[in-house]
Coordinates of C-alpha atoms in Angstrom, one line a residue:
Chain A
M24 CA 0.0 0.0 0.0
T25 CA 1.5 3.4 -1.1
S26 CA -0.3 6.7 -0.7
S27 CA -0.6 8.8 -3.8
I28 CA 0.6 11.7 -1.8
T29 CA 2.1 11.7 1.6
V30 CA 2.3 14.7 3.9
S31 CA 4.9 15.3 6.7
P32 CA 4.5 16.2 9.5
L33 CA 0.9 15.2 10.0
F34 CA 0.7 17.0 13.3
Q35 CA 2.4 20.1 14.8
E36 CA 2.0 22.0 18.1
L37 CA 2.9 25.7 18.4
T38 CA 2.2 28.6 20.6
L39 CA 1.5 32.2 19.6
D40 CA 2.2 35.0 22.0
D41 CA 2.1 38.7 21.6
A42 CA 5.8 38.9 21.2
S43 CA 5.9 36.6 18.2
A44 CA 4.4 38.4 15.3
S45 CA 4.2 35.2 13.4
V46 CA 5.2 31.5 13.5
V47 CA 6.0 29.7 10.3
R48 CA 5.8 26.0 9.9
E49 CA 6.7 23.9 6.9
V50 CA 4.8 20.9 5.5
T51 CA 6.4 18.6 2.9
I52 CA 4.3 16.9 0.3
T53 CA 5.6 13.8 -1.6
N54 CA 4.1 12.6 -4.9
N55 CA 4.4 8.9 -4.9
T56 CA 2.8 8.4 -8.3
Q57 CA 4.4 8.3 -11.8
L58 CA 2.5 11.4 -12.8
P59 CA 3.2 15.1 -12.1
L60 CA 0.6 16.4 -9.7
E61 CA -0.7 19.8 -8.8
V62 CA -1.3 19.7 -5.1
Q63 CA -3.8 22.2 -3.7
T64 CA -3.7 23.2 0.0
Q65 CA -6.8 24.5 1.8
L66 CA -7.3 25.4 5.4
G67 CA -10.1 25.0 7.9
K68 CA -10.7 25.4 11.6
L69 CA -11.4 22.2 13.5
T70 CA -14.1 22.4 16.0
S71 CA -15.8 20.0 18.2
D72 CA -19.1 18.6 17.0
S73 CA -20.4 18.6 20.6
L74 CA -19.9 20.8 23.6
E75 CA -17.7 18.3 25.3
G76 CA -15.6 16.5 22.7
P77 CA -12.4 16.7 20.8
P78 CA -12.2 18.7 17.5
V79 CA -13.4 16.5 14.6
G80 CA -10.7 15.5 12.1
V81 CA -12.0 17.5 9.2
P82 CA -13.1 21.1 8.9
A83 CA -16.7 21.9 8.1
E84 CA -15.5 24.4 5.5
L85 CA -12.3 24.6 3.5
V86 CA -10.9 28.0 2.4
D87 CA -7.6 29.2 0.9
Q88 CA -6.7 31.2 4.0
L89 CA -8.0 32.0 7.5
P90 CA -7.6 35.3 9.3
F91 CA -4.7 33.9 11.4
V92 CA -3.3 31.3 9.0
K93 CA -2.2 31.5 5.4
V94 CA -0.4 29.0 3.3
L95 CA 2.1 29.7 0.5
P96 CA 1.9 28.6 -2.2
T97 CA -1.7 27.3 -2.2
K98 CA -1.0 25.3 -5.4
I99 CA 2.2 23.6 -6.0
Q100 CA 3.5 21.3 -8.8
V101 CA 5.1 18.1 -7.5
A102 CA 7.1 16.0 -9.9
P103 CA 6.7 12.2 -9.9
N104 CA 8.4 10.6 -6.9
A105 CA 9.5 14.0 -5.7
S106 CA 8.7 16.3 -2.8
A107 CA 7.9 19.9 -2.4
S108 CA 7.1 22.1 0.6
V109 CA 4.6 24.7 1.5
Q110 CA 4.9 27.3 4.3
V111 CA 2.1 27.7 6.8
T112 CA 2.2 31.1 8.6
F113 CA 0.3 31.7 11.8
T114 CA -0.2 35.3 13.1
Q115 CA -1.9 36.8 16.1
S116 CA -5.5 37.6 15.5
A117 CA -8.7 38.5 17.4
E118 CA -10.1 35.4 15.6
L119 CA -8.0 33.2 17.8
N120 CA -9.8 31.8 20.8
P121 CA -8.1 32.1 24.2
G122 CA -6.1 28.9 24.7
G123 CA -6.3 26.1 22.2
N124 CA -7.1 26.5 18.5
Y125 CA -7.1 23.7 15.9
V126 CA -6.4 24.0 12.2
A127 CA -6.3 21.5 9.4
A128 CA -4.3 22.0 6.2
V129 CA -5.9 19.7 3.6
F130 CA -3.7 18.6 0.7
S131 CA -5.3 17.2 -2.4
F132 CA -4.7 16.9 -6.1
S133 CA -7.3 17.6 -8.7
E134 CA -7.9 16.8 -12.3
Q135 CA -10.8 17.8 -14.5
P136 CA -13.7 15.3 -14.3
S137 CA -13.5 13.0 -17.2
A138 CA -16.0 10.4 -16.1
P139 CA -19.3 10.3 -14.2
A140 CA -17.5 10.1 -10.9
Q141 CA -14.0 10.9 -9.9
V142 CA -12.4 10.3 -6.5
I143 CA -9.7 12.5 -5.1
P144 CA -7.6 11.4 -2.1
A145 CA -6.7 14.1 0.4
V146 CA -4.6 14.1 3.6
S147 CA -4.8 16.6 6.4
S148 CA -2.0 18.0 8.5
V149 CA -3.2 19.2 11.8
F150 CA -1.9 22.2 13.9
F151 CA -2.6 22.6 17.6
V152 CA -2.2 26.3 18.2
T153 CA -2.1 27.7 21.7
K154 CA -2.7 31.4 22.2
K155 CA -0.2 32.2 24.8
G156 CA -1.2 34.5 27.7
S157 CA -4.8 33.4 27.8
E158 CA -4.3 29.6 28.1
R159 CA -5.6 27.8 31.2
Y160 CA -4.5 24.3 32.0
Q161 CA -7.0 22.7 34.4
L162 CA -8.0 19.1 35.1
T163 CA -10.9 17.9 37.2
L164 CA -11.0 14.4 38.7
E165 CA -14.6 13.4 37.9
K166 CA -14.6 9.9 39.3
L167 CA -12.4 7.3 40.7
D168 CA -13.9 3.9 41.0
T169 CA -12.5 2.6 44.3
P170 CA -14.5 0.1 46.3
S171 CA -14.1 0.8 50.1
V172 CA -13.2 -2.9 50.8
R173 CA -11.4 -5.2 48.5
V174 CA -9.6 -8.6 48.6
G175 CA -6.1 -7.9 47.4
Y176 CA -5.1 -4.9 45.3
P177 CA -7.3 -4.1 42.3
K178 CA -5.7 -5.1 39.0
E179 CA -6.9 -1.8 37.5
L180 CA -8.8 1.3 38.4
S181 CA -10.8 3.6 36.2
V182 CA -10.1 7.3 36.6
S183 CA -12.4 9.8 34.8
V184 CA -10.8 13.1 34.1
Q185 CA -12.2 16.2 32.5
N186 CA -10.3 19.0 30.9
T187 CA -11.8 22.1 32.5
G188 CA -9.2 24.5 31.0
N189 CA -9.3 26.1 27.7
T190 CA -6.6 24.3 25.8
H191 CA -5.5 20.7 25.1
I192 CA -3.6 18.8 27.7
I193 CA -1.8 15.5 28.0
P194 CA -3.0 14.5 31.5
S195 CA -0.5 12.5 33.5
G196 CA -0.4 11.4 37.1
K197 CA -0.5 8.4 39.3
I198 CA -2.6 6.5 41.8
S199 CA -0.7 5.5 44.9
F200 CA -1.7 3.1 47.6
L201 CA -0.1 4.5 50.7
R202 CA 0.7 3.4 54.2
G203 CA 1.8 6.8 55.6
D204 CA 4.3 8.0 53.1
K205 CA 5.2 4.5 52.0
Q206 CA 4.0 3.5 48.5
L207 CA 2.7 -0.1 48.4
A208 CA 1.2 -0.1 45.0
R209 CA 0.7 2.4 42.2
G210 CA -0.8 3.0 38.8
I211 CA 0.2 5.4 36.1
I212 CA -2.6 7.4 34.5
N213 CA -2.7 7.9 30.7
Q214 CA 0.1 5.5 29.7
D215 CA -0.9 6.2 26.0
S216 CA -0.2 9.9 26.4
R217 CA -3.6 10.8 25.0
Y218 CA -4.6 14.4 24.5
L219 CA -7.6 15.7 26.4
F220 CA -9.3 18.7 24.7
Q221 CA -11.1 21.5 26.4
G222 CA -14.4 20.3 27.8
Q223 CA -13.6 16.7 27.0
A224 CA -13.8 14.0 29.6
L225 CA -12.1 10.6 29.3
S226 CA -12.0 7.5 31.5
F227 CA -8.4 6.2 31.8
T228 CA -8.1 2.6 32.8
T229 CA -5.1 2.5 35.0
E230 CA -3.2 -0.7 35.7
V231 CA -2.2 -1.1 39.4
M232 CA 1.3 -2.5 40.0
K233 CA 1.9 -4.0 43.4
L234 CA 5.2 -2.9 44.9
E235 CA 4.8 -4.3 48.4
R236 CA 2.3 -6.5 50.3
S237 CA -0.1 -4.8 52.5
W238 CA -0.8 -6.2 56.0
P239 CA -3.4 -9.0 56.2
I240 CA -6.1 -6.4 56.7
E241 CA -5.1 -2.8 56.2
R242 CA -6.8 0.5 55.5
L243 CA -4.7 2.3 52.9
E244 CA -4.8 5.8 51.5
V245 CA -5.6 5.9 47.8
R246 CA -4.1 9.1 46.5
V247 CA -4.6 10.4 43.0
E248 CA -2.2 13.0 41.7
L249 CA -3.2 14.6 38.4
N250 CA -0.8 16.8 36.4
P251 CA -2.0 18.8 33.5
Y252 CA 1.6 18.1 32.1
Q253 CA 2.2 21.6 30.9
E254 CA 2.4 24.4 33.3
G255 CA -0.7 23.7 35.3
V256 CA -0.9 22.9 39.0
A257 CA -1.1 19.3 40.1
K258 CA -4.3 18.1 41.8
V259 CA -4.2 15.7 44.7
E260 CA -7.3 13.9 45.9
S261 CA -7.5 11.1 48.5
S262 CA -9.8 8.3 49.5
H263 CA -9.3 5.1 51.5
M264 CA -9.6 1.5 50.8
V265 CA -9.4 -1.5 53.1
I266 CA -7.3 -4.2 51.5
I267 CA -7.8 -7.8 52.8
Q268 CA -5.1 -10.2 51.8
P269 CA -6.6 -13.5 50.3
T270 CA -4.8 -15.6 53.0
A271 CA -6.3 -13.4 55.7
L272 CA -9.8 -13.8 54.1
F273 CA -9.3 -17.6 53.9
L274 CA -8.4 -17.7 57.6
M275 CA -11.4 -15.5 58.5
V276 CA -13.7 -17.8 56.6
V277 CA -12.1 -20.9 58.2
G278 CA -12.5 -19.3 61.6
L279 CA -16.1 -18.3 60.9
I280 CA -16.9 -21.9 59.8
A281 CA -15.2 -23.2 62.9
V282 CA -17.1 -20.9 65.2
L283 CA -20.4 -21.8 63.5
F284 CA -19.6 -25.5 63.7
I285 CA -18.7 -25.3 67.4
G286 CA -21.8 -23.2 68.1
A287 CA -24.0 -25.7 66.2
R288 CA -22.5 -28.6 68.2
R289 CA -23.0 -26.8 71.4
I290 CA -26.7 -26.0 70.6
R291 CA -27.2 -29.7 69.6
H292 CA -25.5 -30.8 72.8
E293 CA -27.7 -28.6 74.9
A294 CA -30.8 -29.7 73.1
Chain B
M8 CA 65.9 6.2 70.7
K9 CA 67.8 7.6 67.8
H10 CA 66.4 4.9 65.5
K11 CA 62.9 5.5 66.6
N12 CA 63.0 9.1 65.5
V13 CA 64.6 8.4 62.2
F14 CA 62.1 5.8 60.9
P15 CA 58.9 7.9 60.9
V16 CA 60.8 10.7 59.1
L17 CA 62.0 8.3 56.4
F18 CA 58.6 6.7 56.1
S19 CA 56.9 10.1 55.7
L20 CA 59.5 11.1 53.1
M21 CA 58.9 7.8 51.2
L22 CA 55.1 8.5 51.1
F23 CA 55.7 12.0 50.2
V24 CA 57.9 11.0 47.3
M25 CA 55.6 8.3 45.9
P26 CA 53.0 10.4 44.0
A27 CA 55.8 12.2 42.2
S28 CA 57.0 9.1 40.3
T29 CA 57.7 9.4 36.6
N30 CA 55.2 6.7 35.7
Y31 CA 52.5 6.8 38.4
E32 CA 50.7 9.3 40.4
M33 CA 48.6 8.6 43.4
H34 CA 45.7 11.0 43.5
D35 CA 44.5 12.7 46.7
Y36 CA 45.9 10.2 49.2
G37 CA 45.9 9.9 53.0
I38 CA 47.8 7.9 55.6
G39 CA 46.5 5.0 57.7
G40 CA 43.1 3.5 57.4
G41 CA 40.5 1.1 58.5
D42 CA 37.3 -0.2 56.8
T43 CA 35.5 -2.3 59.3
V44 CA 32.3 -1.7 61.2
G45 CA 32.9 -1.0 64.9
S46 CA 29.7 -1.4 66.8
S47 CA 28.4 -1.1 70.3
T48 CA 24.9 -1.3 71.6
N49 CA 24.1 2.3 70.6
Y50 CA 26.5 3.3 67.8
G51 CA 28.1 1.7 64.8
L52 CA 31.1 3.1 63.0
N53 CA 32.1 2.5 59.5
A54 CA 35.2 4.7 59.2
M55 CA 38.5 5.1 57.7
V56 CA 41.2 7.2 59.2
G57 CA 43.2 8.4 56.3
E58 CA 42.4 7.0 52.9
V59 CA 43.1 7.2 49.3
G60 CA 41.0 10.4 48.8
G61 CA 37.5 10.5 47.5
A62 CA 38.1 11.9 44.0
L63 CA 37.4 9.8 41.0
S64 CA 40.5 9.0 38.9
D65 CA 39.2 8.9 35.4
G66 CA 41.1 7.4 32.6
T67 CA 40.3 6.8 28.9
N68 CA 39.4 3.1 29.5
Y69 CA 39.0 2.7 33.2
S70 CA 38.1 4.9 36.2
L71 CA 39.0 4.3 39.8
G72 CA 36.8 5.4 42.7
P73 CA 39.0 5.0 45.7
G74 CA 38.3 5.6 49.4
V75 CA 35.3 5.1 51.6
I76 CA 33.0 7.4 49.6
F77 CA 33.2 5.1 46.5
T78 CA 33.2 2.0 48.6
R79 CA 29.8 2.9 50.1
Q80 CA 28.3 3.9 46.8
A81 CA 25.7 1.8 45.1
N82 CA 26.9 -0.1 42.0
V83 CA 26.7 1.8 38.8
P84 CA 24.0 0.1 36.7
A85 CA 24.7 -1.0 33.2
A86 CA 22.9 1.0 30.5
P87 CA 19.2 0.4 30.5
T88 CA 17.3 -1.2 27.7
F89 CA 15.5 1.6 25.8
T90 CA 13.2 0.6 22.9
N91 CA 10.3 1.6 20.8
P92 CA 8.5 -1.7 20.7
S93 CA 5.6 -0.8 18.4
N94 CA 6.2 2.3 16.3
F95 CA 5.0 4.6 19.1
Y96 CA 5.4 8.3 18.5
N97 CA 4.8 9.5 22.1
K98 CA 6.3 6.9 24.4
L99 CA 9.3 4.6 24.7
R100 CA 9.9 1.6 26.9
I101 CA 12.7 1.5 29.5
V102 CA 13.9 -1.6 31.3
L103 CA 16.5 -0.9 34.0
D104 CA 19.6 -3.0 34.9
T105 CA 19.9 -3.5 38.6
G106 CA 23.7 -3.4 38.6
N107 CA 23.5 -6.2 41.3
N108 CA 22.3 -3.6 43.7
P109 CA 19.9 -4.8 46.5
S110 CA 16.2 -4.9 45.8
D111 CA 15.6 -1.8 47.9
A112 CA 18.1 0.3 46.0
R113 CA 16.5 3.2 44.2
F114 CA 17.2 4.4 40.7
A115 CA 16.9 7.7 39.0
V116 CA 16.6 8.1 35.2
A117 CA 18.0 11.1 33.3
I118 CA 16.7 11.7 29.8
S119 CA 17.8 14.0 27.0
S120 CA 16.8 14.8 23.4
D121 CA 20.2 16.4 22.7
N122 CA 22.7 13.9 24.0
F123 CA 22.7 15.4 27.5
V124 CA 23.6 19.0 26.5
T125 CA 20.4 19.6 28.4
T126 CA 19.3 17.0 30.9
Q127 CA 15.8 16.3 32.1
Y128 CA 14.5 13.5 34.3
V129 CA 11.9 10.8 34.3
K130 CA 9.4 11.7 37.0
S131 CA 7.6 9.2 39.2
D132 CA 4.6 9.3 36.9
F133 CA 7.0 8.5 34.0
T134 CA 6.5 11.8 32.3
V135 CA 9.6 14.0 31.6
G136 CA 10.4 17.0 33.9
S137 CA 13.2 19.4 34.5
T138 CA 13.7 18.6 38.2
L139 CA 14.7 15.5 40.0
D140 CA 12.9 15.0 43.3
I141 CA 13.5 12.3 45.9
T142 CA 10.2 10.8 45.0
D143 CA 11.4 10.2 41.4
Y144 CA 13.9 7.7 42.7
Q145 CA 12.2 4.3 42.5
T146 CA 13.1 0.7 43.2
Y147 CA 13.7 -1.7 40.4
S148 CA 10.2 -3.1 40.8
G149 CA 8.9 0.5 40.8
W150 CA 10.5 0.9 37.4
G151 CA 8.5 -2.1 36.3
G152 CA 11.1 -4.8 37.0
G153 CA 12.0 -6.9 34.0
A154 CA 9.0 -5.7 32.0
G155 CA 10.0 -2.1 32.4
V156 CA 7.7 0.9 32.0
F157 CA 6.8 3.4 29.3
V158 CA 8.3 6.9 29.5
I159 CA 5.3 8.9 28.3
G160 CA 4.5 12.3 26.9
L161 CA 7.4 12.3 24.4
Q162 CA 7.5 14.2 21.2
P163 CA 7.3 12.5 17.8
N164 CA 10.3 11.8 15.6
I165 CA 12.9 12.5 18.3
T166 CA 15.9 10.4 19.4
Y167 CA 16.0 10.3 23.2
S168 CA 19.0 9.2 25.4
V169 CA 18.6 7.8 28.9
K170 CA 21.0 7.0 31.7
V171 CA 20.5 5.6 35.1
R172 CA 22.1 6.0 38.5
A173 CA 21.4 4.1 41.7
M174 CA 21.5 4.8 45.5
H175 CA 21.1 2.6 48.5
G176 CA 20.8 4.9 51.5
N177 CA 22.1 8.4 52.2
F178 CA 25.4 9.5 50.6
T179 CA 25.5 6.4 48.3
E180 CA 24.4 7.7 44.9
S181 CA 26.4 6.1 42.1
G182 CA 27.5 7.8 39.0
Y183 CA 25.4 7.5 35.8
S184 CA 25.4 4.4 33.7
T185 CA 26.3 4.7 30.0
A186 CA 23.5 6.0 27.9
A187 CA 21.0 4.1 25.8
T188 CA 19.1 5.7 23.0
A189 CA 15.8 5.1 21.2
S190 CA 13.6 7.1 18.8
T191 CA 10.0 7.9 18.7
A192 CA 8.3 7.4 15.4
A193 CA 6.7 10.2 13.3
V194 CA 3.0 10.3 13.4
S195 CA 2.0 8.6 10.2
V196 CA -1.1 8.0 8.1
T197 CA -0.8 5.9 5.0
F198 CA -3.9 6.4 2.9
D199 CA -4.5 5.4 -0.6
I200 CA -7.4 5.2 -3.1
D201 CA -7.9 2.6 -5.8
V202 CA -10.8 2.4 -8.3
S203 CA -11.3 -1.1 -9.6
A204 CA -13.8 -3.9 -10.0
V205 CA -11.4 -6.2 -8.1
D206 CA -9.1 -5.8 -5.2
T207 CA -6.0 -4.3 -6.8
E208 CA -3.7 -1.3 -6.8
T209 CA -4.5 1.4 -9.4
S210 CA -3.0 4.8 -10.2
P211 CA -4.6 8.2 -10.6
P212 CA -6.7 9.6 -12.1
Y213 CA -9.3 7.7 -10.0
T214 CA -12.3 7.9 -12.4
L215 CA -15.3 5.6 -12.1
N216 CA -18.0 5.0 -14.7
I217 CA -21.4 4.2 -13.2
G218 CA -22.7 3.2 -16.7
T219 CA -26.1 3.9 -18.3
L220 CA -29.0 4.4 -15.9
T221 CA -32.2 2.7 -16.8
P222 CA -35.3 4.6 -15.4
A223 CA -36.7 3.1 -12.2
T224 CA -33.8 0.6 -12.0
I225 CA -30.9 0.6 -9.5
T226 CA -27.6 0.6 -11.2
T227 CA -24.5 -0.4 -9.3
A228 CA -21.1 0.7 -10.7
G229 CA -19.0 -2.2 -11.8
Q230 CA -15.9 -0.5 -10.3
K231 CA -15.6 0.0 -6.6
I232 CA -13.8 2.6 -4.5
W233 CA -11.1 1.0 -2.5
V234 CA -9.6 2.8 0.5
D235 CA -6.4 1.9 2.3
L236 CA -5.7 3.1 5.8
E237 CA -2.8 2.6 8.1
T238 CA -1.8 4.8 11.1
N239 CA 0.1 4.7 14.4
A240 CA -2.1 7.5 15.9
V241 CA -3.2 6.4 19.4
D242 CA -6.9 7.0 18.6
G243 CA -6.7 5.8 15.0
A244 CA -8.0 7.7 12.0
V245 CA -11.2 8.6 10.2
V246 CA -11.8 8.8 6.5
Y247 CA -14.3 11.4 5.3
V248 CA -16.1 11.8 2.0
R249 CA -17.6 14.8 0.4
G250 CA -19.1 15.5 -3.0
S251 CA -18.7 18.5 -5.3
G252 CA -22.4 19.0 -5.4
T253 CA -25.6 17.6 -3.9
G254 CA -25.6 14.6 -6.2
L255 CA -24.9 13.5 -9.8
T256 CA -25.3 16.7 -11.7
S257 CA -25.8 17.3 -15.4
I258 CA -25.0 20.8 -16.4
G259 CA -26.4 20.1 -19.9
A260 CA -29.8 18.9 -18.6
G261 CA -29.8 21.2 -15.6
H262 CA -30.7 18.4 -13.3
T263 CA -29.3 16.6 -10.3
I264 CA -29.9 13.1 -9.3
P265 CA -29.8 13.8 -5.6
G266 CA -27.7 12.2 -2.9
L267 CA -29.8 9.9 -0.8
T268 CA -29.6 8.3 2.6
G269 CA -32.0 5.4 2.9
D270 CA -33.5 2.7 0.7
L271 CA -32.8 3.4 -2.9
G272 CA -35.3 0.7 -3.9
S273 CA -38.2 2.7 -2.5
A274 CA -37.0 6.1 -3.8
S275 CA -37.9 7.3 -7.3
E276 CA -34.4 8.6 -7.9
G277 CA -31.2 8.9 -5.9
Y278 CA -27.5 8.3 -5.6
G279 CA -25.1 7.2 -2.9
M280 CA -22.5 4.9 -1.6
Q281 CA -22.6 1.5 0.2
L282 CA -20.0 -0.6 2.0
N283 CA -18.8 -3.7 0.1
T284 CA -15.9 -5.1 2.2
V285 CA -13.8 -4.0 5.1
G286 CA -10.9 -5.5 7.0
Q287 CA -7.4 -5.0 8.3
A288 CA -4.1 -6.9 8.8
S289 CA -3.8 -5.9 12.5
G290 CA -5.0 -3.3 15.0
G291 CA -8.2 -1.4 14.4
P292 CA -10.7 -2.8 13.5
L293 CA -11.6 -0.7 10.5
T294 CA -15.3 -0.2 10.4
A295 CA -17.7 1.5 8.1
I296 CA -19.8 4.3 9.6
T297 CA -23.6 4.8 9.2
P298 CA -25.1 5.4 6.7
Y299 CA -22.5 3.9 4.5
N300 CA -22.7 0.5 6.2
G301 CA -26.2 -0.3 4.9
T302 CA -27.2 -3.6 3.3
L303 CA -29.5 -4.5 0.4
Q304 CA -30.2 -1.2 -1.3
N305 CA -29.6 1.1 1.7
I306 CA -27.1 3.8 0.8
G307 CA -25.5 6.9 2.3
T308 CA -25.7 10.3 0.6
L309 CA -22.8 12.0 -1.1
D310 CA -23.2 15.7 -0.8
T311 CA -21.3 18.8 0.0
T312 CA -20.8 17.9 3.7
F313 CA -17.7 16.0 4.9
R314 CA -19.2 12.7 6.2
P315 CA -17.2 10.0 8.0
M316 CA -17.3 6.8 6.0
L317 CA -14.6 4.6 7.7
E318 CA -12.8 4.7 11.0
S319 CA -10.5 3.0 13.3
T320 CA -10.4 4.0 16.9
T321 CA -6.9 2.6 17.5
A322 CA -3.7 2.3 15.6
I323 CA -4.2 0.1 12.5
S324 CA -2.1 -1.7 9.9
G325 CA -3.3 -2.9 6.5
G326 CA -6.8 -1.5 6.8
R327 CA -8.7 -1.7 3.5
G328 CA -12.4 -1.1 2.7
S329 CA -14.3 -1.1 -0.6
F330 CA -17.5 0.8 -1.5
F331 CA -20.2 0.6 -4.2
L332 CA -21.6 3.6 -5.9
K333 CA -25.3 3.1 -6.6
A334 CA -27.7 5.4 -8.6
K335 CA -31.3 5.3 -9.8
S336 CA -33.0 7.6 -12.2
A337 CA -36.8 8.3 -12.5
T338 CA -38.8 8.1 -15.6
T339 CA -38.9 11.9 -15.4
T340 CA -35.1 12.3 -15.1
P341 CA -33.9 14.1 -18.2
A342 CA -31.5 12.1 -20.2
A343 CA -27.9 13.4 -20.5
A344 CA -24.4 12.1 -20.9
D345 CA -22.7 14.4 -18.4
Y346 CA -24.1 13.4 -15.0
S347 CA -21.0 13.6 -12.8
Q348 CA -19.7 14.3 -9.3
L349 CA -16.3 14.9 -7.9
L350 CA -15.7 13.0 -4.6
T351 CA -13.0 14.1 -2.2
V352 CA -11.9 11.5 0.3
I353 CA -9.8 12.7 3.3
A354 CA -8.0 10.7 5.9
A355 CA -7.4 12.4 9.2
A356 CA -5.5 10.9 12.2
R357 CA -7.0 11.2 15.7
F358 CA -4.8 12.1 18.6

């Protein structure tokens, strides 16, 4: 499988502050066909299709330039098995939202229709633009599924996190099972380094790794530390969980059966 | 009495002379010594009175860490194993070497994207930070033992170097191991179109002839649209389709056979797309999205809105789907030879 055209890079992050009049990024287009191609670049803002969701992968509308982005040249000839580059220039504009903005540059080639239907492949290169100075990195722990009593450490825990800031974040953090300051088990949140966009909530399944055994029956602090990864402030929230070691549970069950057995015998004896 | 005075003087002179030899130099030395633990009920002493001083003698091939400072230090671990096991663009796996240190020894990991011109550290949540805190030192099992852990939040298409040092109690931190390197992949989407009646690779232009439409009869194009999709993006990719107009348009006849979502059999005229086959080599799965995943004569419209037609919610390799184009004209549809539509198919990775 070879793409007719390939685009590199497919994804770039950049920040725009008042001091930087403009930021220029380059995108390289490679023509993998045996024909010369005219590649056209169009731009579009990526927005979420819901109030709480990531921006969708394709713009609702494609235009030659946006108030804060322009691409040069908009059409470029690319020889067979050769590459060419276009420059995408971002400038400060009132059109930019505070915090995160998302733009797709869509690269396609076109020929005059010569049949009832013609199909044109296109590839988008995405830019995550953060308007510096107004960005807000903020995460909220929505939910941590921790039973209050459990036999052994859980294999995994589900942590629901919402991005309540105004720009994209790669949430990170850990769940620690603590006896005082001593960490007995822990899980790392967002091992896939997923982005969380503004308003978006995600549930991260977090694998718990045992570092040390707890006591047979022990009440441990379950501490969740969330970091917005960039310059935000870490959030710490705690709850408690009683861990019963399986051997302790077994002994308790045996003990209970023994007590019931002795009790039953005594009742029968007295009867 | 005379001999007793002469001997210490000669001995001192001998020691004083030794470091100035033509061939050898003893670095930062002391006199006397002891390296045993003296203990009582309340105190223990691990001391050396006079020693070969605590400065590292560093040569091209070997280095010597003499004296009690180096004796007490944890062993320097060997270079960690640092790999990109599955074309990841934002994380790399590190497996530490214990260096035969005890199981409660703790290790810190330094990381750099410029061969340690600037040094950062792997934090206790395995992200990368500019500071090294005491909580970032973890035991071998804390670093995932033999399975290791992923260092996360990395940038695509970068070569990272890591090195490790160990400690086992206060004042015991070892030097760094030699460095290991690994690279994150670039974010990639491989996306291709083919137009063919059978499953084969074709070259542009991707033109497709639906054929002659018989009124009130559904016509399915003999050629299909084949879409290839491959990506390492964490959340996979989506393929969208959009038409140049609201359906198959004839400029000559001034009529459009409109795009239709629904049952083409019960419509008087219409035009749209329907899934034929879909699959992948690994990852994914690649799935067709409603309304293009209909059966029988249920089709999805092709109009001026970008509509998702295929998606994979995870990284995918060797994804390939094929689609039929179907059209139906009414008895009132004006005849013309130029009914056409330009379809743009876009692949977009999801992060």
